[in-house]
Amino acid sequence: MRRSRTTWATVALMGATLGVAAVPAQAATTCPTGWGSIAKKQAVSTTESVTNARTGRHACYDRLVVDVPGAAKAHLGYSVRYVDRLRQDGSGRLIPVAGGAVLEVRVAAPAYDVETGAPTYPGRVARPLPGVDLDGYRTFRDTRFAGSFEGDTQFGLGVRARLPFRVLRVDDRVVVDVAHSWSAKP
């Protein structure tokens, strides 16, 4: 009986050792660097309409995506910059945005049908973005819809601090990634 226990213990120990050795080590996540925090702009526009804004969490950054279905990438413009306060285009109305810093995100596309004037995005001025829940985000603290004026749609993005960001045009979307930190570690 004693020999049997020793044999089983040895087999179990060998199996555990081989099992650990067989599992490949996971590669460390390397975060992009060099984005910076200066304003980024693409000066083109479209008459296609904004229909949605959504967010996502990634290992190195938090992401805001603004959907403009039908817009050609070459005609999808934007302006993204840090501001002291978010002010609504046209009226100049101050729109409070929570966080240590505020990114103003402008997409050069209306949030309404240009022929009928009917809204194409359900956001309400000065309110959080519909359907966006920021629980568990490392960088994002608040989102606000600032409205659509003369073909531009304006959003406020409250972030933890003034952190580096990048802006991408992917198909018919404007994508804003804000890093979790200035270092290259997740």
Short mmCIF file of N, CA and C in Angstrom, two decimals:
data_model
loop_
_atom_site.label_atom_id
_atom_site.label_comp_id
_atom_site.label_asym_id
_atom_site.label_seq_id
_atom_site.Cartn_x
_atom_site.Cartn_y
_atom_site.Cartn_z
N MET A 1 0.83 -1.18 0.00
CA MET A 1 0.00 0.00 0.00
C MET A 1 0.87 1.25 0.00
N ARG A 2 1.96 1.20 0.81
CA ARG A 2 2.85 2.34 0.91
C ARG A 2 3.53 2.59 -0.42
N ARG A 3 3.96 1.54 -1.08
CA ARG A 3 4.62 1.67 -2.37
C ARG A 3 3.66 2.27 -3.39
N SER A 4 2.40 1.89 -3.36
CA SER A 4 1.39 2.40 -4.29
C SER A 4 1.21 3.91 -4.12
N ARG A 5 1.15 4.39 -2.85
CA ARG A 5 1.01 5.82 -2.61
C ARG A 5 2.21 6.59 -3.14
N THR A 6 3.39 6.05 -2.93
CA THR A 6 4.62 6.70 -3.40
C THR A 6 4.63 6.76 -4.92
N THR A 7 4.22 5.69 -5.56
CA THR A 7 4.18 5.65 -7.03
C THR A 7 3.20 6.69 -7.56
N TRP A 8 2.00 6.75 -6.98
CA TRP A 8 0.99 7.71 -7.43
C TRP A 8 1.45 9.15 -7.17
N ALA A 9 2.10 9.40 -6.09
CA ALA A 9 2.61 10.74 -5.78
C ALA A 9 3.68 11.13 -6.80
N THR A 10 4.54 10.20 -7.16
CA THR A 10 5.59 10.47 -8.14
C THR A 10 4.97 10.75 -9.51
N VAL A 11 3.99 9.95 -9.91
CA VAL A 11 3.32 10.16 -11.20
C VAL A 11 2.63 11.52 -11.23
N ALA A 12 1.95 11.85 -10.15
CA ALA A 12 1.25 13.14 -10.09
C ALA A 12 2.23 14.30 -10.17
N LEU A 13 3.34 14.19 -9.46
CA LEU A 13 4.35 15.25 -9.49
C LEU A 13 4.97 15.40 -10.87
N MET A 14 5.25 14.28 -11.54
CA MET A 14 5.80 14.33 -12.90
C MET A 14 4.79 14.94 -13.87
N GLY A 15 3.53 14.57 -13.73
CA GLY A 15 2.49 15.12 -14.60
C GLY A 15 2.34 16.61 -14.43
N ALA A 16 2.39 17.09 -13.20
CA ALA A 16 2.28 18.52 -12.93
C ALA A 16 3.48 19.26 -13.52
N THR A 17 4.67 18.67 -13.39
CA THR A 17 5.88 19.29 -13.92
C THR A 17 5.82 19.36 -15.44
N LEU A 18 5.44 18.26 -16.09
CA LEU A 18 5.33 18.24 -17.55
C LEU A 18 4.23 19.17 -18.03
N GLY A 19 3.12 19.23 -17.31
CA GLY A 19 2.01 20.12 -17.69
C GLY A 19 2.42 21.58 -17.67
N VAL A 20 3.19 21.99 -16.67
CA VAL A 20 3.66 23.37 -16.59
C VAL A 20 4.64 23.66 -17.72
N ALA A 21 5.52 22.71 -18.00
CA ALA A 21 6.51 22.91 -19.06
C ALA A 21 5.85 22.97 -20.43
N ALA A 22 4.73 22.28 -20.61
CA ALA A 22 4.06 22.23 -21.91
C ALA A 22 3.28 23.51 -22.22
N VAL A 23 2.94 24.30 -21.20
CA VAL A 23 2.17 25.53 -21.42
C VAL A 23 3.14 26.64 -21.82
N PRO A 24 2.96 27.20 -23.03
CA PRO A 24 3.87 28.27 -23.44
C PRO A 24 3.66 29.53 -22.60
N ALA A 25 4.75 30.23 -22.36
CA ALA A 25 4.66 31.49 -21.62
C ALA A 25 3.94 32.52 -22.48
N GLN A 26 3.05 33.30 -21.86
CA GLN A 26 2.34 34.34 -22.60
C GLN A 26 3.27 35.52 -22.83
N ALA A 27 3.19 36.04 -24.03
CA ALA A 27 4.01 37.21 -24.36
C ALA A 27 3.47 38.42 -23.60
N ALA A 28 4.38 39.24 -23.13
CA ALA A 28 3.98 40.46 -22.43
C ALA A 28 3.36 41.43 -23.42
N THR A 29 2.32 42.12 -23.00
CA THR A 29 1.67 43.11 -23.86
C THR A 29 2.56 44.34 -23.95
N THR A 30 2.83 44.77 -25.15
CA THR A 30 3.59 45.99 -25.36
C THR A 30 2.62 47.05 -25.85
N CYS A 31 2.56 48.14 -25.14
CA CYS A 31 1.64 49.21 -25.50
C CYS A 31 2.30 50.18 -26.47
N PRO A 32 1.51 50.72 -27.41
CA PRO A 32 2.07 51.70 -28.33
C PRO A 32 2.52 52.95 -27.58
N THR A 33 3.52 53.61 -28.11
CA THR A 33 4.00 54.83 -27.50
C THR A 33 4.13 55.91 -28.58
N GLY A 34 4.36 57.13 -28.15
CA GLY A 34 4.61 58.20 -29.11
C GLY A 34 3.37 58.89 -29.63
N TRP A 35 2.22 58.67 -29.04
CA TRP A 35 1.00 59.31 -29.52
C TRP A 35 0.99 60.81 -29.22
N GLY A 36 1.38 61.17 -28.04
CA GLY A 36 1.36 62.58 -27.64
C GLY A 36 -0.03 63.07 -27.27
N SER A 37 -0.09 64.33 -26.82
CA SER A 37 -1.37 64.88 -26.38
C SER A 37 -1.72 66.17 -27.12
N ILE A 38 -1.03 66.45 -28.23
CA ILE A 38 -1.38 67.65 -28.99
C ILE A 38 -2.58 67.37 -29.88
N ALA A 39 -3.24 68.45 -30.32
CA ALA A 39 -4.44 68.33 -31.15
C ALA A 39 -4.15 67.55 -32.43
N LYS A 40 -5.14 66.80 -32.86
CA LYS A 40 -5.04 66.04 -34.11
C LYS A 40 -6.25 66.39 -34.97
N LYS A 41 -6.01 66.59 -36.27
CA LYS A 41 -7.08 67.08 -37.13
C LYS A 41 -6.96 66.51 -38.54
N GLN A 42 -8.09 66.26 -39.16
CA GLN A 42 -8.19 65.86 -40.56
C GLN A 42 -9.30 66.73 -41.16
N ALA A 43 -8.91 67.68 -42.00
CA ALA A 43 -9.84 68.71 -42.47
C ALA A 43 -10.57 68.32 -43.75
N VAL A 44 -11.46 67.36 -43.64
CA VAL A 44 -12.38 67.00 -44.72
C VAL A 44 -13.74 66.78 -44.08
N SER A 45 -14.79 66.69 -44.89
CA SER A 45 -16.11 66.49 -44.29
C SER A 45 -16.99 65.63 -45.20
N THR A 46 -18.09 65.20 -44.64
CA THR A 46 -19.07 64.38 -45.35
C THR A 46 -20.47 64.83 -44.99
N THR A 47 -21.41 64.52 -45.85
CA THR A 47 -22.81 64.79 -45.53
C THR A 47 -23.50 63.54 -44.99
N GLU A 48 -22.76 62.41 -44.94
CA GLU A 48 -23.30 61.20 -44.30
C GLU A 48 -23.44 61.51 -42.81
N SER A 49 -24.35 60.82 -42.15
CA SER A 49 -24.71 61.18 -40.78
C SER A 49 -24.13 60.26 -39.71
N VAL A 50 -23.80 60.86 -38.57
CA VAL A 50 -23.41 60.11 -37.37
C VAL A 50 -24.63 59.34 -36.89
N THR A 51 -24.45 58.04 -36.60
CA THR A 51 -25.57 57.23 -36.11
C THR A 51 -25.33 56.62 -34.74
N ASN A 52 -24.05 56.54 -34.33
CA ASN A 52 -23.76 55.88 -33.06
C ASN A 52 -22.41 56.33 -32.53
N ALA A 53 -22.27 56.27 -31.21
CA ALA A 53 -20.99 56.47 -30.53
C ALA A 53 -20.92 55.42 -29.44
N ARG A 54 -19.79 54.75 -29.36
CA ARG A 54 -19.64 53.65 -28.40
C ARG A 54 -18.21 53.63 -27.87
N THR A 55 -18.00 52.91 -26.80
CA THR A 55 -16.67 52.85 -26.19
C THR A 55 -16.24 51.40 -26.01
N GLY A 56 -14.94 51.21 -25.81
CA GLY A 56 -14.40 49.88 -25.56
C GLY A 56 -13.15 49.98 -24.71
N ARG A 57 -12.86 48.90 -24.00
CA ARG A 57 -11.67 48.82 -23.15
C ARG A 57 -10.65 47.89 -23.79
N HIS A 58 -9.39 48.29 -23.75
CA HIS A 58 -8.30 47.49 -24.29
C HIS A 58 -7.19 47.43 -23.24
N ALA A 59 -6.20 46.59 -23.46
CA ALA A 59 -5.12 46.41 -22.48
C ALA A 59 -4.35 47.70 -22.23
N CYS A 60 -4.17 48.53 -23.26
CA CYS A 60 -3.31 49.71 -23.15
C CYS A 60 -4.06 51.03 -23.23
N TYR A 61 -5.32 51.01 -23.63
CA TYR A 61 -6.06 52.25 -23.85
C TYR A 61 -7.56 52.02 -23.77
N ASP A 62 -8.29 53.10 -23.61
CA ASP A 62 -9.75 53.09 -23.73
C ASP A 62 -10.08 53.71 -25.08
N ARG A 63 -11.18 53.28 -25.69
CA ARG A 63 -11.50 53.67 -27.07
C ARG A 63 -12.91 54.24 -27.19
N LEU A 64 -13.02 55.33 -27.96
CA LEU A 64 -14.30 55.90 -28.37
C LEU A 64 -14.41 55.71 -29.87
N VAL A 65 -15.54 55.19 -30.34
CA VAL A 65 -15.77 54.99 -31.76
C VAL A 65 -17.04 55.74 -32.14
N VAL A 66 -16.95 56.56 -33.21
CA VAL A 66 -18.10 57.29 -33.73
C VAL A 66 -18.38 56.72 -35.12
N ASP A 67 -19.59 56.17 -35.29
CA ASP A 67 -19.98 55.53 -36.55
C ASP A 67 -20.65 56.53 -37.48
N VAL A 68 -20.18 56.56 -38.73
CA VAL A 68 -20.77 57.40 -39.78
C VAL A 68 -20.96 56.50 -41.01
N PRO A 69 -22.00 55.64 -40.99
CA PRO A 69 -22.20 54.69 -42.08
C PRO A 69 -22.28 55.38 -43.44
N GLY A 70 -21.58 54.78 -44.40
CA GLY A 70 -21.61 55.31 -45.76
C GLY A 70 -20.55 56.36 -46.05
N ALA A 71 -19.90 56.87 -45.03
CA ALA A 71 -18.87 57.89 -45.25
C ALA A 71 -17.61 57.23 -45.80
N ALA A 72 -17.06 57.84 -46.82
CA ALA A 72 -15.79 57.34 -47.36
C ALA A 72 -14.67 57.77 -46.43
N LYS A 73 -13.73 56.88 -46.18
CA LYS A 73 -12.63 57.18 -45.27
C LYS A 73 -11.93 58.48 -45.67
N ALA A 74 -11.78 58.71 -46.95
CA ALA A 74 -11.09 59.92 -47.43
C ALA A 74 -11.86 61.20 -47.13
N HIS A 75 -13.15 61.10 -46.84
CA HIS A 75 -13.97 62.29 -46.56
C HIS A 75 -14.44 62.37 -45.12
N LEU A 76 -13.85 61.56 -44.26
CA LEU A 76 -14.27 61.52 -42.86
C LEU A 76 -13.28 62.34 -42.03
N GLY A 77 -13.68 63.57 -41.71
CA GLY A 77 -12.79 64.47 -40.98
C GLY A 77 -13.08 64.49 -39.49
N TYR A 78 -12.14 65.06 -38.75
CA TYR A 78 -12.26 65.15 -37.29
C TYR A 78 -11.32 66.22 -36.77
N SER A 79 -11.57 66.59 -35.53
CA SER A 79 -10.68 67.44 -34.76
C SER A 79 -10.78 66.97 -33.32
N VAL A 80 -9.66 66.58 -32.74
CA VAL A 80 -9.65 66.08 -31.36
C VAL A 80 -8.56 66.84 -30.61
N ARG A 81 -8.95 67.43 -29.47
CA ARG A 81 -7.98 68.21 -28.70
C ARG A 81 -8.43 68.32 -27.25
N TYR A 82 -7.44 68.55 -26.38
CA TYR A 82 -7.76 68.82 -24.98
C TYR A 82 -8.23 70.26 -24.87
N VAL A 83 -9.27 70.46 -24.06
CA VAL A 83 -9.80 71.80 -23.81
C VAL A 83 -9.95 71.99 -22.30
N ASP A 84 -9.93 73.25 -21.87
CA ASP A 84 -10.15 73.53 -20.44
C ASP A 84 -11.60 73.26 -20.07
N ARG A 85 -12.50 73.63 -20.97
CA ARG A 85 -13.95 73.43 -20.77
C ARG A 85 -14.58 73.12 -22.11
N LEU A 86 -15.60 72.28 -22.09
CA LEU A 86 -16.33 71.97 -23.31
C LEU A 86 -17.44 73.00 -23.51
N ARG A 87 -17.39 73.68 -24.64
CA ARG A 87 -18.42 74.67 -24.99
C ARG A 87 -19.11 74.22 -26.26
N GLN A 88 -20.43 74.25 -26.22
CA GLN A 88 -21.24 73.82 -27.36
C GLN A 88 -21.08 74.80 -28.52
N ASP A 89 -20.88 74.24 -29.73
CA ASP A 89 -20.82 75.08 -30.92
C ASP A 89 -22.12 75.85 -31.10
N GLY A 90 -22.01 77.04 -31.63
CA GLY A 90 -23.19 77.86 -31.90
C GLY A 90 -23.61 78.68 -30.71
N SER A 91 -23.94 78.04 -29.61
CA SER A 91 -24.45 78.76 -28.44
C SER A 91 -23.34 79.18 -27.47
N GLY A 92 -22.25 78.43 -27.43
CA GLY A 92 -21.20 78.69 -26.46
C GLY A 92 -21.52 78.15 -25.08
N ARG A 93 -22.65 77.45 -24.97
CA ARG A 93 -23.09 76.88 -23.68
C ARG A 93 -22.01 75.98 -23.10
N LEU A 94 -21.72 76.16 -21.81
CA LEU A 94 -20.76 75.32 -21.11
C LEU A 94 -21.41 73.97 -20.80
N ILE A 95 -20.73 72.90 -21.16
CA ILE A 95 -21.21 71.55 -20.88
C ILE A 95 -20.22 70.89 -19.94
N PRO A 96 -20.61 70.70 -18.67
CA PRO A 96 -19.71 70.08 -17.70
C PRO A 96 -19.38 68.63 -18.09
N VAL A 97 -18.08 68.30 -17.99
CA VAL A 97 -17.61 66.95 -18.28
C VAL A 97 -16.70 66.55 -17.12
N ALA A 98 -17.01 65.44 -16.46
CA ALA A 98 -16.22 64.98 -15.31
C ALA A 98 -14.89 64.39 -15.77
N GLY A 99 -13.88 64.51 -14.93
CA GLY A 99 -12.57 63.93 -15.20
C GLY A 99 -11.46 64.92 -14.92
N GLY A 100 -10.23 64.46 -14.93
CA GLY A 100 -9.08 65.31 -14.72
C GLY A 100 -8.73 66.14 -15.93
N ALA A 101 -9.20 65.72 -17.12
CA ALA A 101 -8.97 66.44 -18.37
C ALA A 101 -10.14 66.16 -19.30
N VAL A 102 -10.35 67.07 -20.27
CA VAL A 102 -11.47 66.94 -21.20
C VAL A 102 -10.96 66.95 -22.63
N LEU A 103 -11.32 65.92 -23.37
CA LEU A 103 -11.04 65.87 -24.81
C LEU A 103 -12.30 66.29 -25.56
N GLU A 104 -12.15 67.28 -26.43
CA GLU A 104 -13.25 67.66 -27.31
C GLU A 104 -13.06 66.86 -28.60
N VAL A 105 -14.07 66.09 -28.95
CA VAL A 105 -14.04 65.26 -30.16
C VAL A 105 -15.08 65.81 -31.12
N ARG A 106 -14.60 66.29 -32.27
CA ARG A 106 -15.50 66.79 -33.31
C ARG A 106 -15.36 65.87 -34.52
N VAL A 107 -16.49 65.44 -35.02
CA VAL A 107 -16.50 64.63 -36.24
C VAL A 107 -17.17 65.48 -37.30
N ALA A 108 -16.53 65.61 -38.46
CA ALA A 108 -17.02 66.46 -39.53
C ALA A 108 -18.13 65.75 -40.31
N ALA A 109 -19.21 65.48 -39.58
CA ALA A 109 -20.40 64.84 -40.13
C ALA A 109 -21.57 65.25 -39.24
N PRO A 110 -22.74 65.48 -39.81
CA PRO A 110 -23.89 65.89 -38.99
C PRO A 110 -24.51 64.71 -38.25
N ALA A 111 -25.20 65.00 -37.17
CA ALA A 111 -25.94 63.97 -36.43
C ALA A 111 -27.43 64.09 -36.78
N TYR A 112 -27.68 64.50 -38.01
CA TYR A 112 -29.04 64.65 -38.52
C TYR A 112 -29.01 64.39 -40.03
N ASP A 113 -30.18 64.07 -40.58
CA ASP A 113 -30.31 63.87 -42.02
C ASP A 113 -30.27 65.25 -42.67
N VAL A 114 -29.34 65.46 -43.61
CA VAL A 114 -29.18 66.79 -44.19
C VAL A 114 -30.37 67.21 -45.05
N GLU A 115 -31.15 66.27 -45.54
CA GLU A 115 -32.31 66.59 -46.36
C GLU A 115 -33.55 66.91 -45.53
N THR A 116 -33.73 66.20 -44.41
CA THR A 116 -34.95 66.38 -43.62
C THR A 116 -34.72 67.09 -42.28
N GLY A 117 -33.49 67.09 -41.81
CA GLY A 117 -33.19 67.68 -40.51
C GLY A 117 -33.49 66.74 -39.35
N ALA A 118 -33.99 65.53 -39.65
CA ALA A 118 -34.34 64.56 -38.60
C ALA A 118 -33.06 64.02 -37.95
N PRO A 119 -33.05 63.92 -36.61
CA PRO A 119 -31.87 63.39 -35.92
C PRO A 119 -31.55 61.95 -36.36
N THR A 120 -30.26 61.65 -36.47
CA THR A 120 -29.81 60.30 -36.80
C THR A 120 -29.07 59.66 -35.63
N TYR A 121 -28.77 60.46 -34.61
CA TYR A 121 -28.09 59.97 -33.41
C TYR A 121 -28.97 60.33 -32.21
N PRO A 122 -29.22 59.39 -31.30
CA PRO A 122 -30.16 59.62 -30.20
C PRO A 122 -29.62 60.43 -29.02
N GLY A 123 -28.40 60.97 -29.12
CA GLY A 123 -27.83 61.72 -28.01
C GLY A 123 -28.61 62.99 -27.71
N ARG A 124 -28.56 63.38 -26.45
CA ARG A 124 -29.20 64.62 -26.00
C ARG A 124 -28.12 65.53 -25.46
N VAL A 125 -28.20 66.80 -25.85
CA VAL A 125 -27.17 67.77 -25.48
C VAL A 125 -26.95 67.80 -23.97
N ALA A 126 -25.68 67.76 -23.57
CA ALA A 126 -25.20 67.83 -22.19
C ALA A 126 -25.45 66.55 -21.39
N ARG A 127 -25.95 65.52 -22.03
CA ARG A 127 -26.22 64.24 -21.35
C ARG A 127 -25.15 63.22 -21.73
N PRO A 128 -24.95 62.19 -20.89
CA PRO A 128 -24.02 61.12 -21.24
C PRO A 128 -24.44 60.44 -22.55
N LEU A 129 -23.49 59.85 -23.24
CA LEU A 129 -23.80 59.18 -24.50
C LEU A 129 -24.70 57.98 -24.24
N PRO A 130 -25.76 57.86 -25.04
CA PRO A 130 -26.70 56.74 -24.84
C PRO A 130 -26.02 55.39 -25.04
N GLY A 131 -26.29 54.47 -24.12
CA GLY A 131 -25.76 53.12 -24.23
C GLY A 131 -24.32 52.95 -23.79
N VAL A 132 -23.69 54.01 -23.29
CA VAL A 132 -22.29 53.92 -22.88
C VAL A 132 -22.22 53.83 -21.36
N ASP A 133 -21.57 52.76 -20.87
CA ASP A 133 -21.37 52.56 -19.44
C ASP A 133 -19.86 52.47 -19.20
N LEU A 134 -19.31 53.40 -18.45
CA LEU A 134 -17.87 53.48 -18.26
C LEU A 134 -17.36 52.75 -17.02
N ASP A 135 -18.20 51.96 -16.36
CA ASP A 135 -17.74 51.18 -15.21
C ASP A 135 -16.59 50.27 -15.63
N GLY A 136 -15.50 50.29 -14.87
CA GLY A 136 -14.36 49.43 -15.13
C GLY A 136 -13.34 50.00 -16.10
N TYR A 137 -13.57 51.19 -16.63
CA TYR A 137 -12.60 51.80 -17.54
C TYR A 137 -11.45 52.40 -16.73
N ARG A 138 -10.24 52.27 -17.25
CA ARG A 138 -9.07 52.80 -16.55
C ARG A 138 -8.85 54.29 -16.83
N THR A 139 -9.23 54.76 -18.01
CA THR A 139 -8.94 56.13 -18.41
C THR A 139 -10.19 56.99 -18.54
N PHE A 140 -11.22 56.49 -19.18
CA PHE A 140 -12.45 57.28 -19.39
C PHE A 140 -13.20 57.47 -18.08
N ARG A 141 -13.68 58.70 -17.88
CA ARG A 141 -14.47 59.03 -16.69
C ARG A 141 -15.89 59.50 -17.03
N ASP A 142 -16.07 60.12 -18.21
CA ASP A 142 -17.37 60.69 -18.55
C ASP A 142 -17.45 60.87 -20.06
N THR A 143 -18.66 60.84 -20.59
CA THR A 143 -18.92 61.18 -21.99
C THR A 143 -20.11 62.13 -22.02
N ARG A 144 -20.07 63.08 -22.93
CA ARG A 144 -21.19 64.02 -23.10
C ARG A 144 -21.39 64.29 -24.58
N PHE A 145 -22.65 64.39 -24.96
CA PHE A 145 -23.00 64.81 -26.32
C PHE A 145 -23.16 66.32 -26.28
N ALA A 146 -22.46 67.02 -27.17
CA ALA A 146 -22.53 68.48 -27.18
C ALA A 146 -23.39 68.99 -28.33
N GLY A 147 -23.83 68.12 -29.22
CA GLY A 147 -24.73 68.53 -30.29
C GLY A 147 -24.09 68.47 -31.66
N SER A 148 -24.87 68.90 -32.63
CA SER A 148 -24.43 68.93 -34.01
C SER A 148 -24.80 70.28 -34.58
N PHE A 149 -23.81 70.98 -35.14
CA PHE A 149 -24.00 72.35 -35.61
C PHE A 149 -23.25 72.54 -36.92
N GLU A 150 -23.95 73.00 -37.93
CA GLU A 150 -23.36 73.27 -39.24
C GLU A 150 -22.52 72.12 -39.77
N GLY A 151 -23.04 70.91 -39.62
CA GLY A 151 -22.39 69.73 -40.20
C GLY A 151 -21.32 69.08 -39.35
N ASP A 152 -21.02 69.62 -38.18
CA ASP A 152 -20.06 68.99 -37.26
C ASP A 152 -20.80 68.46 -36.04
N THR A 153 -20.37 67.29 -35.57
CA THR A 153 -20.96 66.71 -34.36
C THR A 153 -19.88 66.72 -33.28
N GLN A 154 -20.27 67.16 -32.09
CA GLN A 154 -19.32 67.43 -31.02
C GLN A 154 -19.62 66.56 -29.80
N PHE A 155 -18.54 65.95 -29.27
CA PHE A 155 -18.62 65.12 -28.07
C PHE A 155 -17.60 65.61 -27.05
N GLY A 156 -17.89 65.40 -25.78
CA GLY A 156 -16.93 65.64 -24.71
C GLY A 156 -16.55 64.32 -24.10
N LEU A 157 -15.25 64.11 -23.91
CA LEU A 157 -14.76 62.87 -23.34
C LEU A 157 -13.92 63.21 -22.11
N GLY A 158 -14.45 62.90 -20.93
CA GLY A 158 -13.71 63.14 -19.69
C GLY A 158 -12.76 61.99 -19.43
N VAL A 159 -11.48 62.33 -19.21
CA VAL A 159 -10.47 61.30 -18.97
C VAL A 159 -9.79 61.55 -17.62
N ARG A 160 -9.13 60.55 -17.11
CA ARG A 160 -8.49 60.60 -15.79
C ARG A 160 -7.49 61.74 -15.68
N ALA A 161 -6.69 61.95 -16.73
CA ALA A 161 -5.66 62.98 -16.75
C ALA A 161 -5.35 63.28 -18.22
N ARG A 162 -4.55 64.30 -18.45
CA ARG A 162 -4.15 64.61 -19.83
C ARG A 162 -3.15 63.55 -20.28
N LEU A 163 -3.65 62.60 -21.02
CA LEU A 163 -2.88 61.43 -21.44
C LEU A 163 -2.72 61.43 -22.96
N PRO A 164 -1.74 60.68 -23.48
CA PRO A 164 -1.56 60.62 -24.93
C PRO A 164 -2.76 59.95 -25.60
N PHE A 165 -3.04 60.38 -26.83
CA PHE A 165 -4.13 59.80 -27.58
C PHE A 165 -3.78 59.75 -29.06
N ARG A 166 -4.52 58.92 -29.78
CA ARG A 166 -4.40 58.86 -31.24
C ARG A 166 -5.80 58.86 -31.83
N VAL A 167 -5.89 59.24 -33.10
CA VAL A 167 -7.15 59.24 -33.81
C VAL A 167 -6.94 58.47 -35.11
N LEU A 168 -7.86 57.55 -35.39
CA LEU A 168 -7.80 56.74 -36.59
C LEU A 168 -9.10 56.88 -37.36
N ARG A 169 -9.01 56.75 -38.67
CA ARG A 169 -10.20 56.60 -39.49
C ARG A 169 -10.19 55.17 -39.99
N VAL A 170 -11.18 54.41 -39.56
CA VAL A 170 -11.27 53.01 -39.93
C VAL A 170 -12.59 52.82 -40.65
N ASP A 171 -12.51 52.56 -41.94
CA ASP A 171 -13.71 52.44 -42.78
C ASP A 171 -14.58 53.69 -42.60
N ASP A 172 -15.78 53.52 -42.07
CA ASP A 172 -16.69 54.65 -41.90
C ASP A 172 -16.83 55.03 -40.42
N ARG A 173 -15.70 54.99 -39.71
CA ARG A 173 -15.69 55.31 -38.28
C ARG A 173 -14.50 56.19 -37.94
N VAL A 174 -14.71 57.05 -36.94
CA VAL A 174 -13.61 57.80 -36.34
C VAL A 174 -13.35 57.13 -35.00
N VAL A 175 -12.09 56.77 -34.75
CA VAL A 175 -11.71 56.04 -33.55
C VAL A 175 -10.73 56.90 -32.76
N VAL A 176 -11.02 57.10 -31.47
CA VAL A 176 -10.15 57.85 -30.57
C VAL A 176 -9.69 56.91 -29.46
N ASP A 177 -8.38 56.66 -29.40
CA ASP A 177 -7.80 55.83 -28.35
C ASP A 177 -7.05 56.73 -27.38
N VAL A 178 -7.32 56.57 -26.09
CA VAL A 178 -6.62 57.34 -25.06
C VAL A 178 -5.86 56.35 -24.19
N ALA A 179 -4.53 56.52 -24.12
CA ALA A 179 -3.66 55.60 -23.40
C ALA A 179 -3.97 55.60 -21.90
N HIS A 180 -3.69 54.48 -21.27
CA HIS A 180 -3.86 54.39 -19.81
C HIS A 180 -2.76 55.14 -19.08
N SER A 181 -1.61 55.31 -19.72
CA SER A 181 -0.49 56.00 -19.08
C SER A 181 0.47 56.52 -20.15
N TRP A 182 1.48 57.24 -19.73
CA TRP A 182 2.50 57.74 -20.64
C TRP A 182 3.56 56.68 -20.92
N SER A 183 3.64 55.65 -20.09
CA SER A 183 4.65 54.61 -20.28
C SER A 183 4.11 53.54 -21.22
N ALA A 184 4.96 52.62 -21.61
CA ALA A 184 4.58 51.56 -22.54
C ALA A 184 4.07 50.31 -21.82
N LYS A 185 3.72 50.42 -20.55
CA LYS A 185 3.24 49.26 -19.81
C LYS A 185 1.72 49.31 -19.71
N PRO A 186 1.06 48.12 -19.82
CA PRO A 186 -0.40 48.10 -19.71
C PRO A 186 -0.89 48.35 -18.30
#
